[in-house]
Tab-separated table of N, CA and C in Angstrom:
chain	number	residue	atom	x	y	z
T	1	UNK	N	0.836	-1.173	0.000
T	1	UNK	CA	0.000	0.000	0.000
T	1	UNK	C	0.883	1.239	0.000
T	2	UNK	N	0.610	2.135	-0.872
T	2	UNK	CA	1.412	3.344	-1.047
T	2	UNK	C	0.723	4.529	-0.380
T	3	UNK	N	1.465	5.219	0.465
T	3	UNK	CA	0.887	6.416	1.083
T	3	UNK	C	1.173	7.616	0.204
T	4	UNK	N	0.235	8.533	0.132
T	4	UNK	CA	0.452	9.707	-0.713
T	4	UNK	C	1.606	10.546	-0.168
T	5	UNK	N	2.334	11.157	-1.070
T	5	UNK	CA	3.491	11.985	-0.720
T	5	UNK	C	3.015	13.333	-0.169
T	6	UNK	N	3.494	13.644	1.019
T	6	UNK	CA	3.180	14.938	1.614
T	6	UNK	C	4.407	15.818	1.517
T	7	UNK	N	4.255	17.031	1.019
T	7	UNK	CA	5.428	17.917	0.971
T	7	UNK	C	5.857	18.289	2.387
T	8	UNK	N	7.158	18.358	2.608
T	8	UNK	CA	7.688	18.747	3.906
T	8	UNK	C	7.568	20.252	4.069
T	9	UNK	N	7.175	20.654	5.262
T	9	UNK	CA	7.108	22.074	5.545
T	9	UNK	C	8.370	22.470	6.278
T	10	UNK	N	8.956	23.559	5.852
T	10	UNK	CA	10.140	24.075	6.535
T	10	UNK	C	9.704	24.737	7.837
T	11	UNK	N	10.489	24.501	8.869
T	11	UNK	CA	10.214	25.159	10.142
T	11	UNK	C	11.467	25.910	10.557
T	12	UNK	N	11.264	26.994	11.271
T	12	UNK	CA	12.408	27.767	11.741
T	12	UNK	C	13.067	27.023	12.894
T	13	UNK	N	14.280	27.428	13.207
T	13	UNK	CA	15.010	26.818	14.309
T	13	UNK	C	14.230	26.978	15.607
T	14	UNK	N	13.685	28.156	15.845
T	14	UNK	CA	12.940	28.379	17.089
T	14	UNK	C	11.664	27.534	17.134
T	15	UNK	N	11.014	27.308	15.994
T	15	UNK	CA	9.834	26.445	15.969
T	15	UNK	C	10.227	24.999	16.271
T	16	UNK	N	11.355	24.568	15.735
T	16	UNK	CA	11.820	23.210	15.989
T	16	UNK	C	12.112	23.026	17.478
T	17	UNK	N	12.716	24.025	18.091
T	17	UNK	CA	13.010	23.962	19.525
T	17	UNK	C	11.713	23.917	20.322
T	18	UNK	N	10.751	24.754	19.942
T	18	UNK	CA	9.466	24.780	20.641
T	18	UNK	C	8.737	23.439	20.559
T	19	UNK	N	8.947	22.721	19.463
T	19	UNK	CA	8.252	21.445	19.249
T	19	UNK	C	8.997	20.241	19.814
T	20	UNK	N	10.177	20.455	20.351
T	20	UNK	CA	10.973	19.333	20.842
T	20	UNK	C	11.550	19.653	22.220
T	21	UNK	N	11.062	18.993	23.262
T	21	UNK	CA	11.606	19.235	24.602
T	21	UNK	C	13.102	18.977	24.708
T	22	UNK	N	13.604	17.965	24.003
T	22	UNK	CA	15.038	17.675	24.093
T	22	UNK	C	15.863	18.769	23.418
T	23	UNK	N	15.377	19.293	22.297
T	23	UNK	CA	16.074	20.417	21.663
T	23	UNK	C	15.997	21.664	22.529
T	24	UNK	N	14.866	21.886	23.181
T	24	UNK	CA	14.712	23.044	24.059
T	24	UNK	C	15.695	22.961	25.222
T	25	UNK	N	15.855	21.760	25.791
T	25	UNK	CA	16.803	21.589	26.898
T	25	UNK	C	18.228	21.835	26.415
T	26	UNK	N	18.559	21.326	25.244
T	26	UNK	CA	19.885	21.527	24.677
T	26	UNK	C	20.155	23.012	24.426
T	27	UNK	N	19.173	23.722	23.897
T	27	UNK	CA	19.322	25.160	23.652
T	27	UNK	C	19.494	25.916	24.964
T	28	UNK	N	18.750	25.520	26.004
T	28	UNK	CA	18.892	26.156	27.320
T	28	UNK	C	20.288	25.935	27.887
T	29	UNK	N	20.815	24.726	27.739
T	29	UNK	CA	22.156	24.437	28.244
T	29	UNK	C	23.219	25.226	27.482
T	30	UNK	N	23.056	25.346	26.173
T	30	UNK	CA	24.004	26.127	25.373
T	30	UNK	C	23.958	27.593	25.782
T	31	UNK	N	22.755	28.100	26.034
T	31	UNK	CA	22.588	29.494	26.458
T	31	UNK	C	23.227	29.709	27.829
T	32	UNK	N	23.031	28.760	28.757
T	32	UNK	CA	23.620	28.861	30.092
T	32	UNK	C	25.145	28.863	30.011
T	33	UNK	N	25.701	28.017	29.165
T	33	UNK	CA	27.150	27.957	29.006
T	33	UNK	C	27.682	29.263	28.429
T	34	UNK	N	26.995	29.779	27.433
T	34	UNK	CA	27.396	31.053	26.833
T	34	UNK	C	27.318	32.190	27.852
T	35	UNK	N	26.264	32.196	28.659
T	35	UNK	CA	26.119	33.222	29.702
T	35	UNK	C	27.242	33.125	30.733
T	36	UNK	N	27.631	31.898	31.092
T	36	UNK	CA	28.726	31.735	32.052
T	36	UNK	C	30.031	32.273	31.466
T	37	UNK	N	30.258	32.017	30.176
T	37	UNK	CA	31.474	32.526	29.550
T	37	UNK	C	31.478	34.049	29.570
T	38	UNK	N	30.333	34.657	29.261
T	38	UNK	CA	30.252	36.127	29.316
T	38	UNK	C	30.574	36.635	30.716
T	39	UNK	N	30.171	35.877	31.732
T	39	UNK	CA	30.406	36.278	33.111
T	39	UNK	C	31.859	36.202	33.545
T	40	UNK	N	32.667	35.405	32.857
T	40	UNK	CA	34.075	35.277	33.241
T	40	UNK	C	35.025	35.918	32.239
T	41	UNK	N	34.502	36.420	31.132
T	41	UNK	CA	35.364	36.981	30.087
T	41	UNK	C	36.302	38.067	30.605
T	42	UNK	N	35.813	38.860	31.540
T	42	UNK	CA	36.641	39.970	32.039
T	42	UNK	C	37.893	39.467	32.757
T	43	UNK	N	37.893	38.206	33.174
T	43	UNK	CA	39.067	37.620	33.827
T	43	UNK	C	40.099	37.110	32.820
T	44	UNK	N	39.684	36.993	31.559
T	44	UNK	CA	40.586	36.523	30.510
T	44	UNK	C	41.293	37.715	29.882
T	45	UNK	N	42.608	37.613	29.637
T	45	UNK	CA	43.287	38.694	28.907
T	45	UNK	C	42.602	38.919	27.556
T	46	UNK	N	42.523	40.170	27.146
T	46	UNK	CA	41.812	40.524	25.909
T	46	UNK	C	42.304	39.710	24.709
T	47	UNK	N	43.596	39.487	24.606
T	47	UNK	CA	44.153	38.749	23.468
T	47	UNK	C	43.754	37.278	23.482
T	48	UNK	N	43.335	36.788	24.627
T	48	UNK	CA	42.991	35.374	24.769
T	48	UNK	C	41.506	35.095	24.532
T	49	UNK	N	40.680	36.092	24.658
T	49	UNK	CA	39.218	35.892	24.615
T	49	UNK	C	38.718	35.239	23.341
T	50	UNK	N	39.295	35.585	22.204
T	50	UNK	CA	38.841	35.005	20.929
T	50	UNK	C	39.185	33.521	20.828
T	51	UNK	N	40.083	33.049	21.679
T	51	UNK	CA	40.511	31.652	21.644
T	51	UNK	C	39.720	30.758	22.588
T	52	UNK	N	38.750	31.320	23.302
T	52	UNK	CA	37.989	30.552	24.288
T	52	UNK	C	36.508	30.582	23.915
T	53	UNK	N	35.914	29.408	23.817
T	53	UNK	CA	34.495	29.270	23.480
T	53	UNK	C	33.789	28.471	24.571
T	54	UNK	N	32.515	28.720	24.736
T	54	UNK	CA	31.715	27.987	25.721
T	54	UNK	C	31.465	26.577	25.216
T	55	UNK	N	31.657	25.621	26.103
T	55	UNK	CA	31.411	24.222	25.776
T	55	UNK	C	30.277	23.674	26.624
T	56	UNK	N	30.129	22.376	26.646
T	56	UNK	CA	29.004	21.762	27.355
T	56	UNK	C	29.123	21.833	28.875
T	57	UNK	N	27.973	21.808	29.518
T	57	UNK	CA	27.872	21.701	30.971
T	57	UNK	C	27.402	20.285	31.263
T	58	UNK	N	28.090	19.621	32.171
T	58	UNK	CA	27.722	18.260	32.547
T	58	UNK	C	27.675	18.201	34.069
T	59	UNK	N	26.501	18.399	34.626
T	59	UNK	CA	26.358	18.423	36.084
T	59	UNK	C	27.076	19.614	36.674
T	60	UNK	N	28.100	19.344	37.484
T	60	UNK	CA	28.863	20.415	38.124
T	60	UNK	C	30.150	20.721	37.371
T	61	UNK	N	30.289	20.171	36.189
T	61	UNK	CA	31.484	20.361	35.373
T	61	UNK	C	31.135	21.162	34.120
T	62	UNK	N	31.979	22.129	33.810
T	62	UNK	CA	31.793	22.975	32.630
T	62	UNK	C	33.027	22.817	31.767
T	63	UNK	N	32.846	22.725	30.481
T	63	UNK	CA	33.955	22.565	29.550
T	63	UNK	C	34.132	23.851	28.747
T	64	UNK	N	35.376	24.300	28.658
T	64	UNK	CA	35.714	25.418	27.783
T	64	UNK	C	36.514	24.868	26.609
T	65	UNK	N	36.186	25.340	25.426
T	65	UNK	CA	36.888	24.937	24.211
T	65	UNK	C	37.932	26.005	23.922
T	66	UNK	N	39.191	25.601	23.863
T	66	UNK	CA	40.290	26.552	23.736
T	66	UNK	C	41.095	26.215	22.488
T	67	UNK	N	41.376	27.232	21.696
T	67	UNK	CA	42.131	27.050	20.465
T	67	UNK	C	43.623	27.051	20.771
T	68	UNK	N	44.244	25.908	20.647
T	68	UNK	CA	45.694	25.798	20.768
T	68	UNK	C	46.191	25.517	22.173
T	69	UNK	N	47.335	24.857	22.232
T	69	UNK	CA	47.938	24.477	23.511
T	69	UNK	C	48.429	25.673	24.315
T	70	UNK	N	48.977	26.682	23.661
T	70	UNK	CA	49.496	27.848	24.377
T	70	UNK	C	48.363	28.583	25.085
T	71	UNK	N	47.249	28.764	24.384
T	71	UNK	CA	46.093	29.427	24.997
T	71	UNK	C	45.548	28.587	26.146
T	72	UNK	N	45.521	27.277	25.978
T	72	UNK	CA	45.022	26.386	27.031
T	72	UNK	C	45.899	26.484	28.274
T	73	UNK	N	47.214	26.592	28.088
T	73	UNK	CA	48.122	26.709	29.228
T	73	UNK	C	47.847	27.989	30.007
T	74	UNK	N	47.563	29.074	29.300
T	74	UNK	CA	47.250	30.341	29.971
T	74	UNK	C	45.910	30.260	30.702
T	75	UNK	N	44.914	29.655	30.054
T	75	UNK	CA	43.598	29.527	30.691
T	75	UNK	C	43.697	28.614	31.915
T	76	UNK	N	44.502	27.575	31.824
T	76	UNK	CA	44.667	26.642	32.947
T	76	UNK	C	45.119	27.393	34.209
T	77	UNK	N	45.982	28.390	34.047
T	77	UNK	CA	46.456	29.185	35.181
T	77	UNK	C	45.327	30.002	35.808
T	78	UNK	N	44.315	30.321	35.023
T	78	UNK	CA	43.207	31.162	35.490
T	78	UNK	C	42.035	30.362	36.046
T	79	UNK	N	42.097	29.034	35.994
T	79	UNK	CA	40.955	28.210	36.382
T	79	UNK	C	40.427	28.495	37.791
T	80	UNK	N	41.274	28.641	38.819
T	80	UNK	CA	40.710	28.938	40.149
T	80	UNK	C	39.875	30.230	40.163
T	81	UNK	N	40.351	31.256	39.485
T	81	UNK	CA	39.610	32.520	39.437
T	81	UNK	C	38.320	32.365	38.633
T	82	UNK	N	38.371	31.616	37.540
T	82	UNK	CA	37.180	31.401	36.711
T	82	UNK	C	36.115	30.642	37.493
T	83	UNK	N	36.530	29.571	38.200
T	83	UNK	CA	35.579	28.792	39.000
T	83	UNK	C	34.969	29.679	40.084
T	84	UNK	N	35.799	30.476	40.733
T	84	UNK	CA	35.297	31.379	41.775
T	84	UNK	C	34.271	32.360	41.236
T	85	UNK	N	34.525	32.901	40.044
T	85	UNK	CA	33.584	33.860	39.443
T	85	UNK	C	32.268	33.187	39.080
T	86	UNK	N	32.341	31.981	38.517
T	86	UNK	CA	31.127	31.248	38.151
T	86	UNK	C	30.306	30.940	39.404
T	87	UNK	N	30.985	30.494	40.458
T	87	UNK	CA	30.281	30.178	41.700
T	87	UNK	C	29.698	31.432	42.344
T	88	UNK	N	30.401	32.555	42.249
T	88	UNK	CA	29.900	33.810	42.811
T	88	UNK	C	28.628	34.271	42.100
T	89	UNK	N	28.460	33.837	40.846
T	89	UNK	CA	27.248	34.204	40.104
T	89	UNK	C	26.088	33.262	40.406
T	90	UNK	N	26.314	32.301	41.327
T	90	UNK	CA	25.231	31.412	41.749
T	90	UNK	C	25.172	30.071	41.054
T	91	UNK	N	26.130	29.785	40.186
T	91	UNK	CA	26.132	28.496	39.477
T	91	UNK	C	26.859	27.453	40.319
T	92	UNK	N	26.378	26.232	40.286
T	92	UNK	CA	26.953	25.141	41.065
T	92	UNK	C	27.983	24.379	40.230
T	93	UNK	N	29.020	25.078	39.817
T	93	UNK	CA	30.099	24.486	39.025
T	93	UNK	C	31.311	24.310	39.925
T	94	UNK	N	31.833	23.088	40.007
T	94	UNK	CA	32.991	22.825	40.853
T	94	UNK	C	34.253	22.511	40.043
T	95	UNK	N	34.075	22.330	38.730
T	95	UNK	CA	35.207	21.974	37.878
T	95	UNK	C	35.036	22.612	36.510
T	96	UNK	N	36.135	23.115	35.971
T	96	UNK	CA	36.154	23.572	34.584
T	96	UNK	C	37.198	22.731	33.863
T	97	UNK	N	36.742	22.036	32.831
T	97	UNK	CA	37.634	21.231	32.000
T	97	UNK	C	37.962	22.021	30.740
T	98	UNK	N	39.126	21.775	30.184
T	98	UNK	CA	39.521	22.424	28.933
T	98	UNK	C	39.641	21.369	27.842
T	99	UNK	N	39.111	21.697	26.693
T	99	UNK	CA	39.292	20.845	25.515
T	99	UNK	C	40.042	21.696	24.497
T	100	UNK	N	41.200	21.222	24.108
T	100	UNK	CA	42.035	21.964	23.172
T	100	UNK	C	41.608	21.637	21.751
T	101	UNK	N	41.281	22.674	21.024
T	101	UNK	CA	40.922	22.531	19.608
T	101	UNK	C	42.171	22.849	18.802
T	102	UNK	N	42.671	21.876	18.081
T	102	UNK	CA	43.877	22.093	17.302
T	102	UNK	C	43.508	22.687	15.953
T	103	UNK	N	44.341	23.588	15.504
T	103	UNK	CA	44.096	24.238	14.209
T	103	UNK	C	44.183	23.195	13.094
T	104	UNK	N	43.305	23.321	12.128
T	104	UNK	CA	43.304	22.419	10.997
T	104	UNK	C	44.408	22.853	10.022
T	105	UNK	N	45.202	21.918	9.525
T	105	UNK	CA	46.250	22.294	8.569
T	105	UNK	C	45.628	22.813	7.276
T	106	UNK	N	46.264	23.834	6.739
T	106	UNK	CA	45.772	24.398	5.470
T	106	UNK	C	46.234	23.537	4.303
T	107	UNK	N	45.354	23.410	3.331
T	107	UNK	CA	45.712	22.580	2.169
T	107	UNK	C	45.885	23.438	0.956
């Protein structure tokens, strides 16, 4: 038995989020991570800020995505201050992990 073909309707990103609780939760977590990064940016040297991106939150652990090993080494030195700032803003984060993003070789 053949079912008639129904054209797919395009939905906006916000409509897709509204229609999916799991997507809504994911968007909320991404927003929370981004907000936490904004809250600690002032502790990062200006030259380093472009190398640090908000990553996932997993319970009491927050991940920062850092471009390159040198930038990661500098951010690692700032971790106690970053954790203190996040906690002072009311978030229950006890650990910040760093994930180093290596530059892709140019072809």
